[in-house]
Coordinates of C-alpha atoms in Angstrom, one line a residue:
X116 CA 0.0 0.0 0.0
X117 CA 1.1 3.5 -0.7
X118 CA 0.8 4.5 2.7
X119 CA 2.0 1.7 5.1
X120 CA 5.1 1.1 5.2
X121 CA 5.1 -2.8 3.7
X122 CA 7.1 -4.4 1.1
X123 CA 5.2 -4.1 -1.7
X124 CA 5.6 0.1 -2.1
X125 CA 6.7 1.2 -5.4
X126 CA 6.3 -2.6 -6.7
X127 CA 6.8 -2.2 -10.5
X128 CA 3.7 -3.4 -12.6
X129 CA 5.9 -6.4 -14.4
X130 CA 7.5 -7.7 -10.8
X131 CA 3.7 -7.4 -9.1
X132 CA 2.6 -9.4 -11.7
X133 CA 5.5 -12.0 -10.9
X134 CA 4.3 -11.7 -6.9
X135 CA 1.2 -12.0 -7.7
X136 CA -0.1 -14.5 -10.2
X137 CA 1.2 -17.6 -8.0
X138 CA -0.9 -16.2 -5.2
X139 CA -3.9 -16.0 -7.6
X140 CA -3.0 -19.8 -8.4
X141 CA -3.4 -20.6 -4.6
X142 CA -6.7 -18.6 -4.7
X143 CA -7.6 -21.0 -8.0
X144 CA -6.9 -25.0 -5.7
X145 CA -8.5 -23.3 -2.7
X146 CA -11.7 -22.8 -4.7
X147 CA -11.4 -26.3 -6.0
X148 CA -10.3 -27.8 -2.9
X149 CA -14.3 -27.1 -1.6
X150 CA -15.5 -30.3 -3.6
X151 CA -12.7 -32.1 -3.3
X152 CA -13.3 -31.5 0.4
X153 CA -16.3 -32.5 0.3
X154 CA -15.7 -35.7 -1.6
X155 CA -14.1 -37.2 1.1
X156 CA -14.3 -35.5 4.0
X157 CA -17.5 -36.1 6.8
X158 CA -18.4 -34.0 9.6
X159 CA -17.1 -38.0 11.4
X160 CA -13.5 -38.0 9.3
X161 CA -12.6 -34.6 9.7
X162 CA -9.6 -34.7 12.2
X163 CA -8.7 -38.6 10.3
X164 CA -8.8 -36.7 6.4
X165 CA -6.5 -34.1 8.2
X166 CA -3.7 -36.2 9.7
X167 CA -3.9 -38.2 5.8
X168 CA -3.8 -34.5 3.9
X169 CA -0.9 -33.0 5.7
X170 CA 1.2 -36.7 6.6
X171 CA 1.7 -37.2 2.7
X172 CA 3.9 -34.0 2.7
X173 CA 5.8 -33.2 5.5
X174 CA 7.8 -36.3 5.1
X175 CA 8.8 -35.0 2.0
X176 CA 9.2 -31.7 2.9
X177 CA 11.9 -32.9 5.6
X178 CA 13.9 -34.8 3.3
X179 CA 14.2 -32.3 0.7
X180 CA 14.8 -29.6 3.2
X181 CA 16.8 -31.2 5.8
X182 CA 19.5 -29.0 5.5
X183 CA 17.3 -26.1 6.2
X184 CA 15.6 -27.1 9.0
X185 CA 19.2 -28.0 10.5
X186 CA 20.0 -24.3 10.4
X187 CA 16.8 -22.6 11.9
X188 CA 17.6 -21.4 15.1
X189 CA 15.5 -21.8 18.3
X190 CA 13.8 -18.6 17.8
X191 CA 12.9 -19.8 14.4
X192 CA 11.4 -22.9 15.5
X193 CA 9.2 -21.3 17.6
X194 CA 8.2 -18.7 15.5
X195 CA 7.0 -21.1 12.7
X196 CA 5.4 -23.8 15.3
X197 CA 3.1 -20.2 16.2
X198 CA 2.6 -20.2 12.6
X199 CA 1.9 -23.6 12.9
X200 CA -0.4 -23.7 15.6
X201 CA -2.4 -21.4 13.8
X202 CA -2.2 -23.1 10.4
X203 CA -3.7 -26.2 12.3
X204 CA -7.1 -23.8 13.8
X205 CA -7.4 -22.5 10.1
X206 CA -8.0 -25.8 8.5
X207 CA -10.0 -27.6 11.6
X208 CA -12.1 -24.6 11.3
X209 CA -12.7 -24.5 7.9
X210 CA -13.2 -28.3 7.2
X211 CA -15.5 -28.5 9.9
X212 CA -17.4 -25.4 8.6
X213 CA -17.4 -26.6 5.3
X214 CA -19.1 -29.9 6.3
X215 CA -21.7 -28.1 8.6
X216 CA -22.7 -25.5 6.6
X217 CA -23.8 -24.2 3.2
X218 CA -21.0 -24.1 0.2
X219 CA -22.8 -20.9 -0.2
X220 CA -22.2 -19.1 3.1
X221 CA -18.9 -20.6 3.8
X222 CA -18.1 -19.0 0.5
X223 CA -18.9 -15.4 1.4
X224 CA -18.2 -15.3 5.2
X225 CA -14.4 -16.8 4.2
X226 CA -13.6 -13.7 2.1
X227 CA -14.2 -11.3 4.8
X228 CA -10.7 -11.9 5.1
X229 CA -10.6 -9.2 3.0
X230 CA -11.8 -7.1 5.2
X231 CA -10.6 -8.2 8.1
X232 CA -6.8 -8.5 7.0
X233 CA -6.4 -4.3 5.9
X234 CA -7.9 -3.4 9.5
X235 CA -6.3 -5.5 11.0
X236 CA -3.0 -4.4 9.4
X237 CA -4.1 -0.8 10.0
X238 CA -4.7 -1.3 13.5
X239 CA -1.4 -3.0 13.8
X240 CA 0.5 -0.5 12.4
X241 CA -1.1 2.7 13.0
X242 CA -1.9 3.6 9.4
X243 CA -5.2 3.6 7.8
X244 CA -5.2 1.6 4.1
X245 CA -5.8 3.7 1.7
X246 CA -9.8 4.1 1.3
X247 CA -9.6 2.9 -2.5
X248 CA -8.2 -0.3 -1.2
X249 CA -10.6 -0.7 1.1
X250 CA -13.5 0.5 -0.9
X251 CA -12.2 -2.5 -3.9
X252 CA -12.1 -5.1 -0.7
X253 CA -15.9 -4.1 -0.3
X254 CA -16.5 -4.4 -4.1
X255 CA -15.2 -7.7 -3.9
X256 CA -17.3 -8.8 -1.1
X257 CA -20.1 -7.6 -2.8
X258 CA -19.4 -9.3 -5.6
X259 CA -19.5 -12.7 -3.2
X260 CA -22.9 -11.8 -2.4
X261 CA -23.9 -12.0 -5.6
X262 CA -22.0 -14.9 -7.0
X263 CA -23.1 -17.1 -4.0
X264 CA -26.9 -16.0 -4.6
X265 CA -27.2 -19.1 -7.1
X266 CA -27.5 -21.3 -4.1
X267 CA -29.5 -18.9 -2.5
X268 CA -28.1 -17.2 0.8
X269 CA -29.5 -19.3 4.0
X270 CA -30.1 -17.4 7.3
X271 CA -26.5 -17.4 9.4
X272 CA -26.5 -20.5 11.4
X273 CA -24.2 -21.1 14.8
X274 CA -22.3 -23.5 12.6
X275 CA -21.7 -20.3 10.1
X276 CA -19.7 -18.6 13.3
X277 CA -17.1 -21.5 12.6
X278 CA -16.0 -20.0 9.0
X279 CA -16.4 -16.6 10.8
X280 CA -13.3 -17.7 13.2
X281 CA -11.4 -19.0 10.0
X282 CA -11.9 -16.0 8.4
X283 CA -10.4 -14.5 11.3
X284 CA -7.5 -16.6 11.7
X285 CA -6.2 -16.5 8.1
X286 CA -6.3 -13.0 8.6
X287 CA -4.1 -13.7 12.1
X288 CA -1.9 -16.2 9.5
X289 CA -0.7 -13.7 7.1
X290 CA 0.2 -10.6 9.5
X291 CA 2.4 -13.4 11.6
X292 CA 4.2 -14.5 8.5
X293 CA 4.8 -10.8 7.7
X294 CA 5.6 -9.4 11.4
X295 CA 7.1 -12.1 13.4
X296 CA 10.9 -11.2 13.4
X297 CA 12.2 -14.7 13.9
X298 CA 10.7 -16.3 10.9
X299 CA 11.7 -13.3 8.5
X300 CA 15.5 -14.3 7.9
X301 CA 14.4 -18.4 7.0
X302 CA 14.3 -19.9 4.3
X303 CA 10.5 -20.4 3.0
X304 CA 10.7 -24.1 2.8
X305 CA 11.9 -24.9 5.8
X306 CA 9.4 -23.0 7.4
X307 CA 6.6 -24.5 5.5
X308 CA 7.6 -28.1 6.9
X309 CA 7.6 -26.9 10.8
X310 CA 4.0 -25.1 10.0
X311 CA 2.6 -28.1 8.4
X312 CA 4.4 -30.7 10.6
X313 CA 3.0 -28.6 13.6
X314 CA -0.2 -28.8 12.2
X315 CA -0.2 -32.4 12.1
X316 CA 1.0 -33.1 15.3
X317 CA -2.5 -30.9 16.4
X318 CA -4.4 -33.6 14.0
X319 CA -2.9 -36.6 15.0
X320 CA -3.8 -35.4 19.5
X321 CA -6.9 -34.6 18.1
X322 CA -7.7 -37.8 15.9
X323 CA -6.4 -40.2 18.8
X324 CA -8.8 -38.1 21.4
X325 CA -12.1 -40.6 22.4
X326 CA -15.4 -39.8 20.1
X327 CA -13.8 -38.0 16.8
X328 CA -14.4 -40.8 14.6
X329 CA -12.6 -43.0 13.3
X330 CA -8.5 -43.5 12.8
X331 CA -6.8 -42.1 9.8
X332 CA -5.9 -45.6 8.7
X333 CA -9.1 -46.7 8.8
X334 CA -10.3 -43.6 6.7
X335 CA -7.7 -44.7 4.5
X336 CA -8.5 -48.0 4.4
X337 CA -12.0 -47.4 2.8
X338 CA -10.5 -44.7 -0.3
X339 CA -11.0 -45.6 -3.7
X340 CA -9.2 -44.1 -6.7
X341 CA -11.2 -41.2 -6.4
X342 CA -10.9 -40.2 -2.9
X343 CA -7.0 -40.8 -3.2
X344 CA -7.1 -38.7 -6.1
X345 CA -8.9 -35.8 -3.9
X346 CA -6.8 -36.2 -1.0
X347 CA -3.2 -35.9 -3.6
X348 CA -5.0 -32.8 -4.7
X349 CA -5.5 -31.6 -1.0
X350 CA -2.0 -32.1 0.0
X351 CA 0.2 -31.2 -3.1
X352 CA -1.3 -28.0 -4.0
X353 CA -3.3 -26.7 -2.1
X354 CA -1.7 -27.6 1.2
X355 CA 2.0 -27.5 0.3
X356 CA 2.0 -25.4 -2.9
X357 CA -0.4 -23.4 -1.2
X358 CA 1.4 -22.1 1.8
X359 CA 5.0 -22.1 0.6
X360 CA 3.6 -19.4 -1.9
X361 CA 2.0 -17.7 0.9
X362 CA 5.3 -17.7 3.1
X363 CA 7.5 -16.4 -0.3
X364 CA 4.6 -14.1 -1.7
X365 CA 4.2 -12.0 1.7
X366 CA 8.1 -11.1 2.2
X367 CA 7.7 -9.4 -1.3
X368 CA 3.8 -7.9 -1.1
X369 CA 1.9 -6.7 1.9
X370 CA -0.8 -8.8 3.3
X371 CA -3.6 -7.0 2.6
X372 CA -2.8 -7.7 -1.3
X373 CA -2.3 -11.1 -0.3
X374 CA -5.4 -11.7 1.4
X375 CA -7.1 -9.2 -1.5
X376 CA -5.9 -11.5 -4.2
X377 CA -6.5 -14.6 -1.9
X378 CA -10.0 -13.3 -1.5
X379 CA -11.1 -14.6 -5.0
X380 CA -11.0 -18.3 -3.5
X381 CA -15.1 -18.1 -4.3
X382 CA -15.0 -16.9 -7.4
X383 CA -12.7 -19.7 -8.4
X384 CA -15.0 -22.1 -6.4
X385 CA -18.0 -20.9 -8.6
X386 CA -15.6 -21.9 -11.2
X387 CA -15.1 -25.6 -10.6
X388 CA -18.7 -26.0 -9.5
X389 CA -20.1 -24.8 -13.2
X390 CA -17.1 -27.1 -14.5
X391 CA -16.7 -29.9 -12.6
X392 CA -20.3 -30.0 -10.9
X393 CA -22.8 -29.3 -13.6
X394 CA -24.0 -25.6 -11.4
X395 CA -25.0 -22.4 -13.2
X396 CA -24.5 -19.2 -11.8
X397 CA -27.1 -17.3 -13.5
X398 CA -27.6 -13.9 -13.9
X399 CA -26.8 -12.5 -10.8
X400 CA -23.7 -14.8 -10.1
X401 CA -22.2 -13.8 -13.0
X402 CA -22.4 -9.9 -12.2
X403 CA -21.1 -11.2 -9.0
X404 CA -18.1 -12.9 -10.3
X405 CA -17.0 -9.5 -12.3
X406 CA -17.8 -7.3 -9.1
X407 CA -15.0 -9.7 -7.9
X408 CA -12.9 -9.0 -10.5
X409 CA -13.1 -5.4 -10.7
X410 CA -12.5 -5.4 -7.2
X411 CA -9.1 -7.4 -6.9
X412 CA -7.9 -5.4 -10.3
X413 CA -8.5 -2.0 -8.6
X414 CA -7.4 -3.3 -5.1
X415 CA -4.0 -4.3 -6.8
X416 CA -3.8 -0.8 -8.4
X417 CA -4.1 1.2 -5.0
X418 CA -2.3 -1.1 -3.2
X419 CA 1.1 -1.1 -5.7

């Protein structure tokens, strides 16, 4: 933004374009992820599809990083086990939320992380955004509102206040990866295998706890091709591709333009619904879907 002091003033247009477009890719497999999610996830299986989705790559992560992770410094380690910690409430939230309520409202509450993240930034720092940026963040939510109306909006539920508290803790995500001190001077790899392997040490307590269904092997057990499919998808990209972008993206871009541009996860859900599910959008999603657009165009703009 032009007036906080972040990173991404005075970005040229061509190197934005290089920060940005893999963000916009992350924003792309989260909108898929929701039926692949869905495919193989039940409101039973939640904590046992968890332990399967992050254990496939963190052992791989360690090999490939090993010298990294030999080199972090305490300090380090407990910065990125934070970021961990809070990596592990963002996904519980979100997968149980996605299970117990509608596609439709998860859809819109989530991107009130565009919201949330500027204000939050702004509080942090002492610096309003800019009220163009913040005006696009609104157009884009707007938009949500419309695109989302195909499914038509239910009344919020108690279970919607669960993808209110994600929405809330991505928001908590990126400022941490952007102001904790310790992480800052690490190498983005290894800190993407202590987030995610912190994560899954949550999921594993959590799956071995009395009355949360049944064990990750046993989950496993029952997959077909299709379901392994999903969960490959779940892990690779948008799990590991997913937040090594976000840790190399927000060292080079403020996180309000992260979260902006992460913001168009629904859009790109709407997407692989009318491709891959057979939904329309109609009229009113589809003015929707450019509000969105618009909006993360001219929030990119006043926030270079």
């Amino acid at each position: 933004m032009t007036s906080i002091a972040v990173p991404s003033a005075g970005l040229a247009p061509r190197r934005a374009w290089l920060t940005d477009l893999p963000v916009l890719l992350v924003a792309v497999v989260w909108g898929a992820s929701y039926l692949a999610a869905k495919d193989i996830t039940t409101a039973r299986t939640v904590t046992a599809v968890l332990v399967l989705r992050f254990a496939l790559v963190v052992p791989v992560l360690a090999v490939a990083g090993w010298r990294g992770l030999r080199a972090l410094t305490r300090a380090q380690w407990r910065g990125a086990a934070l970021l961990g910690l809070v990596l592990s409430g963002i996904f519980l939230l979100e997968t149980y939320g996605v299970v117990h309520t509608s596609a439709t409202n998860a859809g819109l509450i989530i991107s009130l992380t565009m919201i949330f993240t500027p204000l939050a930034e702004a509080a942090v720092t002492r610096v309003r955004p800019p009220r163009a940026f913040l005006a696009a963040a609104a157009l884009s939510v707007g938009g949500v509102v419309l695109l989302t109306q195909g499914g038509g909006f239910t009344a919020p539920s108690a279970d919607d206040l669960l993808m209110l508290l994600a929405a809330l803790a991505r928001t908590a995500h990126v400022l941490l990866m952007a102001r904790v001190k310790s992480v800052q001077s690490a190498d983005a790899l290894s800190l993407t295998t202590v987030q995610l392997g912190g994560a899954v040490a949550v999921f594993a307590v959590l799956a071995a706890a009395p009355g949360t269904g049944p064990a990750p092997w046993t989950v496993a057990a029952g997959f077909g091709a299709g379901e392994w499919s999903g969960l490959l998808f779940l892990s690779v990209f948008c799990t590991l591709f997913a937040f090594f972008v976000q840790m190399w993206a927000v060292r080079r871009t403020s996180p309000s333009r992260v979260s902006l541009l992460l913001g168009t996860e629904p859009l790109w859900a709407a997407a692989a619904g009318i491709a891959l599910g057979g939904e329309r959008l109609g009229v009113l999603g589809l003015s929707g879907a450019v509000l969105v657009l618009a909006g993360t165009s001219w929030g990119r703009r006043s926030a270079a």
